[in-house]
Amino acid sequence: MDNLPIEWLGDRVRIIDQTRLPGDEVYLELDNYREVASAIMELKIRGAPAIGIAGAYAVALGASKIEPAARDEFLEKLQGVIDAIAATRPTARNLFFALERMKKVADSGENVMYIKKTLVDEASKIHKEEADATERISEFGAELIKDGWTVLTHCNTGPLAASGYGTALGVIITAHKQGKNVKVLADETRPLLQGARLTTWELQKAGVPVTLITDNMAGHFMRTGKVNCVITGADRIVANGDAANKIGTYTLAVLAKENNIPFYIAAPTSTIDPSLKTGEEIPIEERSAEEVTHIQGVPVAPEGVAAANPAFDVTPHEYITAIITENGIIKEPYNKGIAGIL
Ligand code: MRU
């Protein structure tokens, strides 16, 4: 990708429309928070860290458009902006991590002009920190990948989803850059095909050999000895190490354990939510049935059939071999490791 997946242009935010990839590289310039909120809901921008970054810029945009007002009135209106952005997608911790930081900055500012400026600064800071974190995650994680390995991954966790290097994909691409002969099996990731559309696209650009498989092939490749490790990202990791990620991740983790294959999660500490004790407490986004009954707008099921569409599932910590963060790699006991790393 020649341009950045998300970029602040001073008075607007520019994103690549991920729903148009890989066919068309279309960039959108969004100059108000409602447009950014819609882009998040419609998955034009997606992936936990990228949602957080976009959410932070949306707050800065929303603040900039609030008409001259006294500080209290301004903060009240800004809360409305923050609430609207918070309502876009419930599962990724990174969105709430970013919104909480933005709110804290707003609350501590003395006057409206100053708050508007510091909100832009804070959003840029969050963006930079998330991008920098992916570089360290990639370096730590690449140590775990051995020369000659085939790595199975799910959904999309590259620069599109996280900025910088990406998380799970950053690990794989970094191992490849280190000269290791690494191959990837990429799950297509139904219903919205982030693996087929985005992961293969990013890996091809990075020159990493990738083979696309349908989600239901993963067990076959694990059982026949074709997979050396599984690595995915996460949307929310809780205090005991349970982790929510794209629907289908739990299935992979169980299959990996059954076949004695290490299952790694790569995620920044902004994905960790220590306020939740177990994965049972993670809110799981339910998306429209049409995403299941249709593929890219084309119906694949009889009209009117019911369809379920939970966008994420939770992998209990006992299936996770290690969690790779920018502050280091955590293993069981996760309670201790997570508290230590934060
Ligand atoms: O619904 P999405 O496409 O936003 O889901 C994304 C994922 O599940 C990713 O695996 C996760 O956010 C990690 S992104 C580095």
Short mmCIF file of C-alpha atoms and ligand atoms in Angstrom, two decimals:
data_model
loop_
_atom_site.label_atom_id
_atom_site.label_comp_id
_atom_site.label_asym_id
_atom_site.label_seq_id
_atom_site.Cartn_x
_atom_site.Cartn_y
_atom_site.Cartn_z
CA MET A 1 0.00 0.00 0.00
CA ASP A 2 1.51 3.31 -1.04
CA ASN A 3 -0.75 5.41 1.17
CA LEU A 4 -1.43 4.94 4.86
CA PRO A 5 -4.61 3.05 5.78
CA ILE A 6 -5.60 5.94 8.06
CA GLU A 7 -4.23 9.45 8.01
CA TRP A 8 -5.06 12.77 9.70
CA LEU A 9 -5.11 15.63 7.19
CA GLY A 10 -5.41 18.56 9.59
CA ASP A 11 -9.18 19.04 9.35
CA ARG A 12 -10.33 15.61 8.13
CA VAL A 13 -9.38 11.99 8.28
CA ARG A 14 -8.49 9.91 5.24
CA ILE A 15 -9.08 6.17 5.19
CA ILE A 16 -8.82 3.45 2.60
CA ASP A 17 -12.27 1.91 2.12
CA GLN A 18 -11.63 -1.69 3.18
CA THR A 19 -14.98 -2.85 1.81
CA ARG A 20 -13.76 -2.07 -1.74
CA LEU A 21 -10.54 -4.07 -1.46
CA PRO A 22 -8.95 -5.89 -3.15
CA GLY A 23 -10.75 -4.77 -6.32
CA ASP A 24 -10.52 -1.01 -5.90
CA GLU A 25 -8.15 1.13 -3.83
CA VAL A 26 -10.56 3.90 -2.91
CA TYR A 27 -9.69 6.54 -0.32
CA LEU A 28 -12.37 8.42 1.60
CA GLU A 29 -11.90 11.83 3.21
CA LEU A 30 -14.23 12.17 6.18
CA ASP A 31 -14.67 15.58 7.74
CA ASN A 32 -17.27 14.95 10.41
CA TYR A 33 -17.63 12.44 13.21
CA ARG A 34 -20.88 10.97 11.90
CA GLU A 35 -19.17 9.92 8.67
CA VAL A 36 -16.38 8.26 10.64
CA ALA A 37 -18.92 6.51 12.87
CA SER A 38 -20.74 5.19 9.79
CA ALA A 39 -17.44 4.06 8.24
CA ILE A 40 -16.68 2.10 11.43
CA MET A 41 -20.13 0.49 11.50
CA GLU A 42 -19.95 -0.43 7.82
CA LEU A 43 -16.43 -1.88 8.23
CA LYS A 44 -14.92 0.59 5.79
CA ILE A 45 -12.40 0.92 8.56
CA ARG A 46 -12.08 -2.14 10.78
CA GLY A 47 -9.73 -4.13 12.98
CA ALA A 48 -9.54 -3.36 16.70
CA PRO A 49 -6.61 -0.89 16.79
CA ALA A 50 -7.76 0.87 13.59
CA ILE A 51 -11.24 1.31 15.05
CA GLY A 52 -9.68 2.92 18.14
CA ILE A 53 -7.56 5.28 16.05
CA ALA A 54 -10.50 6.25 13.83
CA GLY A 55 -12.69 6.74 16.91
CA ALA A 56 -10.13 9.10 18.44
CA TYR A 57 -9.93 11.19 15.26
CA ALA A 58 -13.74 11.21 15.12
CA VAL A 59 -13.85 12.79 18.58
CA ALA A 60 -11.35 15.44 17.49
CA LEU A 61 -13.48 16.14 14.39
CA GLY A 62 -16.67 16.27 16.43
CA ALA A 63 -15.08 18.69 18.89
CA SER A 64 -13.85 20.95 16.09
CA LYS A 65 -17.40 21.36 14.78
CA ILE A 66 -19.00 22.31 18.10
CA GLU A 67 -20.10 25.94 17.77
CA PRO A 68 -18.65 28.52 20.19
CA ALA A 69 -19.85 27.53 23.62
CA ALA A 70 -18.88 27.81 27.26
CA ARG A 71 -16.67 24.98 28.54
CA ASP A 72 -19.47 23.07 30.33
CA GLU A 73 -21.82 23.27 27.37
CA PHE A 74 -19.00 22.24 25.04
CA LEU A 75 -18.17 19.21 27.21
CA GLU A 76 -21.84 18.21 27.29
CA LYS A 77 -22.04 18.33 23.50
CA LEU A 78 -18.74 16.47 23.21
CA GLN A 79 -20.16 13.69 25.39
CA GLY A 80 -22.90 13.25 22.79
CA VAL A 81 -20.21 12.84 20.13
CA ILE A 82 -18.31 10.29 22.25
CA ASP A 83 -21.50 8.34 22.97
CA ALA A 84 -22.34 8.15 19.26
CA ILE A 85 -18.89 6.80 18.42
CA ALA A 86 -18.99 4.35 21.33
CA ALA A 87 -22.25 2.94 19.96
CA THR A 88 -20.69 1.85 16.65
CA ARG A 89 -19.09 -1.47 17.58
CA PRO A 90 -19.16 -2.97 21.08
CA THR A 91 -16.48 -5.68 21.14
CA ALA A 92 -13.08 -4.12 20.40
CA ARG A 93 -11.59 -2.79 23.63
CA ASN A 94 -9.35 -0.44 21.62
CA LEU A 95 -12.30 1.81 20.74
CA PHE A 96 -13.19 2.37 24.39
CA PHE A 97 -9.52 2.67 25.37
CA ALA A 98 -9.22 5.52 22.85
CA LEU A 99 -12.51 7.20 23.80
CA GLU A 100 -11.64 7.12 27.51
CA ARG A 101 -8.32 8.79 26.76
CA MET A 102 -10.00 11.45 24.63
CA LYS A 103 -12.55 12.17 27.35
CA LYS A 104 -9.86 12.48 30.00
CA VAL A 105 -7.97 15.01 27.87
CA ALA A 106 -11.16 17.01 27.25
CA ASP A 107 -12.11 17.04 30.94
CA SER A 108 -8.69 18.29 31.98
CA GLY A 109 -8.58 21.22 29.51
CA GLU A 110 -9.25 24.71 30.82
CA ASN A 111 -10.85 26.31 27.80
CA VAL A 112 -12.59 25.18 24.62
CA MET A 113 -9.90 26.35 22.18
CA TYR A 114 -7.24 24.51 24.13
CA ILE A 115 -9.35 21.35 24.44
CA LYS A 116 -10.00 21.25 20.69
CA LYS A 117 -6.26 21.42 20.02
CA THR A 118 -5.29 18.85 22.65
CA LEU A 119 -7.91 16.42 21.32
CA VAL A 120 -6.21 16.45 17.92
CA ASP A 121 -2.84 15.96 19.62
CA GLU A 122 -4.17 13.06 21.70
CA ALA A 123 -5.70 11.30 18.68
CA SER A 124 -2.39 11.60 16.81
CA LYS A 125 -0.60 10.28 19.89
CA ILE A 126 -2.91 7.26 20.09
CA HIS A 127 -2.31 6.63 16.38
CA LYS A 128 1.47 6.78 16.79
CA GLU A 129 1.46 4.63 19.91
CA GLU A 130 -0.66 1.95 18.25
CA ALA A 131 1.59 1.92 15.18
CA ASP A 132 4.75 1.76 17.32
CA ALA A 133 3.27 -1.06 19.41
CA THR A 134 2.82 -3.19 16.29
CA GLU A 135 6.52 -2.93 15.52
CA ARG A 136 7.45 -4.33 18.93
CA ILE A 137 4.72 -7.00 18.79
CA SER A 138 6.07 -8.09 15.41
CA GLU A 139 9.63 -8.35 16.69
CA PHE A 140 8.69 -10.31 19.82
CA GLY A 141 6.35 -12.57 17.86
CA ALA A 142 8.77 -13.28 15.02
CA GLU A 143 11.05 -15.00 17.56
CA LEU A 144 8.38 -17.67 17.96
CA ILE A 145 8.18 -18.45 14.23
CA LYS A 146 10.72 -20.99 13.01
CA ASP A 147 12.30 -21.20 9.56
CA GLY A 148 10.23 -23.40 7.26
CA TRP A 149 6.98 -23.04 9.22
CA THR A 150 3.49 -22.78 7.80
CA VAL A 151 1.35 -20.41 9.84
CA LEU A 152 -2.43 -20.42 9.78
CA THR A 153 -4.17 -17.10 10.38
CA HIS A 154 -7.75 -15.84 10.54
CA CYS A 155 -9.46 -12.59 9.61
CA ASN A 156 -7.20 -9.63 8.84
CA THR A 157 -4.62 -8.26 11.24
CA GLY A 158 -2.25 -6.39 8.96
CA PRO A 159 -1.51 -2.65 8.61
CA LEU A 160 -5.09 -2.12 7.42
CA ALA A 161 -6.45 -3.37 10.74
CA ALA A 162 -3.88 -1.94 13.10
CA SER A 163 -1.76 0.67 11.26
CA GLY A 164 2.03 0.26 11.46
CA TYR A 165 3.11 -3.35 10.90
CA GLY A 166 -0.13 -5.04 11.94
CA THR A 167 -0.42 -7.54 14.78
CA ALA A 168 -0.55 -11.24 13.83
CA LEU A 169 0.26 -10.36 10.24
CA GLY A 170 3.06 -8.08 11.42
CA VAL A 171 4.61 -11.06 13.21
CA ILE A 172 4.44 -13.18 10.04
CA ILE A 173 5.73 -10.45 7.73
CA THR A 174 8.59 -9.66 10.12
CA ALA A 175 9.61 -13.35 10.29
CA HIS A 176 9.62 -13.34 6.46
CA LYS A 177 11.72 -10.15 6.40
CA GLN A 178 14.20 -11.81 8.78
CA GLY A 179 14.84 -14.31 5.99
CA LYS A 180 12.79 -17.17 7.41
CA ASN A 181 10.99 -19.30 4.89
CA VAL A 182 7.43 -18.79 6.14
CA LYS A 183 4.25 -19.81 4.37
CA VAL A 184 0.74 -18.75 5.32
CA LEU A 185 -2.62 -20.50 5.17
CA ALA A 186 -5.21 -17.70 5.28
CA ASP A 187 -8.76 -18.51 6.34
CA GLU A 188 -11.23 -16.74 4.08
CA THR A 189 -13.19 -15.62 7.20
CA ARG A 190 -16.89 -15.77 6.44
CA PRO A 191 -19.16 -13.91 6.52
CA LEU A 192 -17.32 -10.77 5.36
CA LEU A 193 -14.20 -12.42 3.92
CA GLN A 194 -11.56 -10.25 5.58
CA GLY A 195 -9.07 -13.11 5.10
CA ALA A 196 -9.81 -13.68 1.42
CA ARG A 197 -10.04 -10.00 0.53
CA LEU A 198 -7.55 -8.26 2.81
CA THR A 199 -5.05 -10.73 4.31
CA THR A 200 -4.11 -12.27 0.97
CA TRP A 201 -3.84 -8.77 -0.51
CA GLU A 202 -1.51 -7.56 2.23
CA LEU A 203 0.60 -10.73 2.18
CA GLN A 204 0.96 -10.64 -1.60
CA LYS A 205 2.15 -7.04 -1.35
CA ALA A 206 4.66 -8.09 1.31
CA GLY A 207 5.88 -11.00 -0.84
CA VAL A 208 4.89 -13.68 1.69
CA PRO A 209 3.69 -16.95 0.10
CA VAL A 210 0.01 -17.35 0.96
CA THR A 211 -2.60 -19.99 0.23
CA LEU A 212 -6.24 -19.10 0.71
CA ILE A 213 -8.46 -21.73 2.34
CA THR A 214 -12.11 -21.76 3.36
CA ASP A 215 -12.68 -21.68 7.12
CA ASN A 216 -13.87 -25.28 7.24
CA MET A 217 -10.57 -26.58 5.79
CA ALA A 218 -8.50 -25.54 8.82
CA GLY A 219 -9.03 -28.80 10.75
CA HIS A 220 -8.00 -30.88 7.76
CA PHE A 221 -4.74 -29.00 7.33
CA MET A 222 -3.95 -29.20 11.05
CA ARG A 223 -4.68 -32.93 11.26
CA THR A 224 -2.57 -33.71 8.22
CA GLY A 225 0.47 -31.94 9.67
CA LYS A 226 0.42 -28.94 7.35
CA VAL A 227 0.23 -26.27 10.09
CA ASN A 228 3.06 -25.44 12.52
CA CYS A 229 1.29 -22.72 14.45
CA VAL A 230 -1.86 -20.61 14.45
CA ILE A 231 -1.62 -16.88 15.06
CA THR A 232 -4.51 -14.42 15.24
CA GLY A 233 -5.23 -10.97 16.61
CA ALA A 234 -7.76 -10.10 19.31
CA ASP A 235 -10.49 -7.55 19.90
CA ARG A 236 -10.63 -7.81 23.65
CA ILE A 237 -8.50 -9.74 26.12
CA VAL A 238 -9.72 -9.89 29.72
CA ALA A 239 -7.96 -10.29 33.05
CA ASN A 240 -7.78 -14.11 32.98
CA GLY A 241 -6.46 -14.23 29.38
CA ASP A 242 -9.74 -15.17 27.67
CA ALA A 243 -9.78 -13.41 24.30
CA ALA A 244 -12.50 -12.32 21.89
CA ASN A 245 -11.60 -12.32 18.22
CA LYS A 246 -13.30 -12.76 14.85
CA ILE A 247 -15.91 -15.52 14.82
CA GLY A 248 -14.20 -18.82 14.09
CA THR A 249 -11.12 -18.15 16.22
CA TYR A 250 -12.37 -20.36 19.07
CA THR A 251 -12.81 -23.27 16.64
CA LEU A 252 -9.21 -22.83 15.48
CA ALA A 253 -7.90 -22.75 19.05
CA VAL A 254 -9.68 -25.98 19.97
CA LEU A 255 -8.45 -27.67 16.79
CA ALA A 256 -4.92 -26.44 17.47
CA LYS A 257 -4.92 -27.88 21.01
CA GLU A 258 -6.32 -31.19 19.77
CA ASN A 259 -3.51 -31.38 17.22
CA ASN A 260 -0.71 -30.17 19.54
CA ILE A 261 -0.18 -27.00 17.53
CA PRO A 262 0.72 -23.74 19.34
CA PHE A 263 -2.02 -21.11 19.21
CA TYR A 264 -0.76 -17.54 19.58
CA ILE A 265 -2.58 -14.25 19.93
CA ALA A 266 -0.84 -10.99 18.97
CA ALA A 267 -2.39 -7.78 20.29
CA PRO A 268 -1.39 -4.43 21.79
CA THR A 269 -2.02 -3.77 25.48
CA SER A 270 -4.78 -1.34 24.37
CA THR A 271 -6.79 -4.50 23.56
CA ILE A 272 -6.57 -5.69 27.16
CA ASP A 273 -9.54 -4.98 29.42
CA PRO A 274 -8.52 -5.82 32.98
CA SER A 275 -11.90 -4.61 34.27
CA LEU A 276 -13.52 -7.82 32.99
CA LYS A 277 -12.66 -11.00 34.87
CA THR A 278 -13.59 -13.63 32.27
CA GLY A 279 -14.54 -13.82 28.61
CA GLU A 280 -18.19 -14.40 29.55
CA GLU A 281 -18.43 -10.67 30.25
CA ILE A 282 -17.26 -9.54 26.80
CA PRO A 283 -20.04 -7.93 24.74
CA ILE A 284 -20.33 -9.77 21.42
CA GLU A 285 -21.48 -7.74 18.45
CA GLU A 286 -24.40 -9.24 16.53
CA ARG A 287 -24.45 -8.04 12.94
CA SER A 288 -27.15 -8.19 10.30
CA ALA A 289 -28.41 -11.53 9.01
CA GLU A 290 -27.93 -10.25 5.48
CA GLU A 291 -24.15 -10.53 5.86
CA VAL A 292 -24.69 -14.30 6.17
CA THR A 293 -27.50 -14.82 3.67
CA HIS A 294 -25.63 -12.80 1.03
CA ILE A 295 -22.05 -12.74 -0.22
CA GLN A 296 -21.05 -9.31 -1.46
CA GLY A 297 -24.69 -8.46 -2.06
CA VAL A 298 -25.53 -11.71 -3.88
CA PRO A 299 -28.08 -13.94 -2.12
CA VAL A 300 -26.83 -17.46 -1.30
CA ALA A 301 -29.78 -18.61 0.80
CA PRO A 302 -33.55 -18.71 0.30
CA GLU A 303 -35.26 -15.39 0.90
CA GLY A 304 -36.56 -14.97 4.42
CA VAL A 305 -34.41 -17.68 6.05
CA ALA A 306 -33.24 -16.84 9.57
CA ALA A 307 -29.47 -16.37 10.00
CA ALA A 308 -27.32 -15.74 13.07
CA ASN A 309 -24.35 -13.42 12.84
CA PRO A 310 -22.22 -13.05 15.98
CA ALA A 311 -19.16 -11.18 14.74
CA PHE A 312 -16.80 -12.50 17.44
CA ASP A 313 -16.28 -15.51 19.68
CA VAL A 314 -14.33 -15.97 22.88
CA THR A 315 -11.36 -18.31 23.18
CA PRO A 316 -10.84 -19.45 26.78
CA HIS A 317 -7.28 -18.82 28.00
CA GLU A 318 -6.46 -22.53 28.38
CA TYR A 319 -6.38 -22.80 24.58
CA ILE A 320 -3.92 -19.92 24.18
CA THR A 321 -0.24 -20.88 24.15
CA ALA A 322 0.93 -17.27 24.49
CA ILE A 323 -0.21 -13.69 24.04
CA ILE A 324 2.28 -11.44 22.25
CA THR A 325 2.11 -7.76 23.25
CA GLU A 326 4.38 -4.76 22.72
CA ASN A 327 5.57 -5.17 26.30
CA GLY A 328 6.51 -8.82 25.92
CA ILE A 329 5.06 -12.31 25.64
CA ILE A 330 2.66 -13.58 28.30
CA LYS A 331 1.89 -17.21 29.12
CA GLU A 332 -0.11 -18.99 31.82
CA PRO A 333 -0.87 -17.96 34.50
CA TYR A 334 -2.41 -15.11 32.47
CA ASN A 335 -3.92 -13.34 35.48
CA LYS A 336 -0.44 -12.67 36.76
CA GLY A 337 1.13 -12.00 33.37
CA ILE A 338 -1.55 -9.52 32.32
CA ALA A 339 -1.45 -7.61 35.58
CA GLY A 340 2.34 -7.47 35.28
CA ILE A 341 2.40 -6.27 31.69
CA LEU A 342 -0.06 -3.45 32.31
O1 MRU B 1 -14.96 -7.30 12.37
P1 MRU B 1 -13.53 -6.92 12.17
O2 MRU B 1 -13.07 -7.12 10.76
O3 MRU B 1 -13.23 -5.55 12.69
O4 MRU B 1 -12.74 -7.96 13.08
C1 MRU B 1 -11.36 -7.86 13.15
C2 MRU B 1 -10.73 -8.95 13.92
O5 MRU B 1 -11.36 -9.80 14.49
C3 MRU B 1 -9.25 -8.90 14.04
O6 MRU B 1 -8.74 -10.18 14.15
C4 MRU B 1 -8.89 -8.10 15.30
O7 MRU B 1 -9.53 -6.88 15.32
C5 MRU B 1 -7.45 -7.91 15.42
S1 MRU B 1 -6.91 -6.58 14.35
C6 MRU B 1 -5.28 -6.36 14.44
#
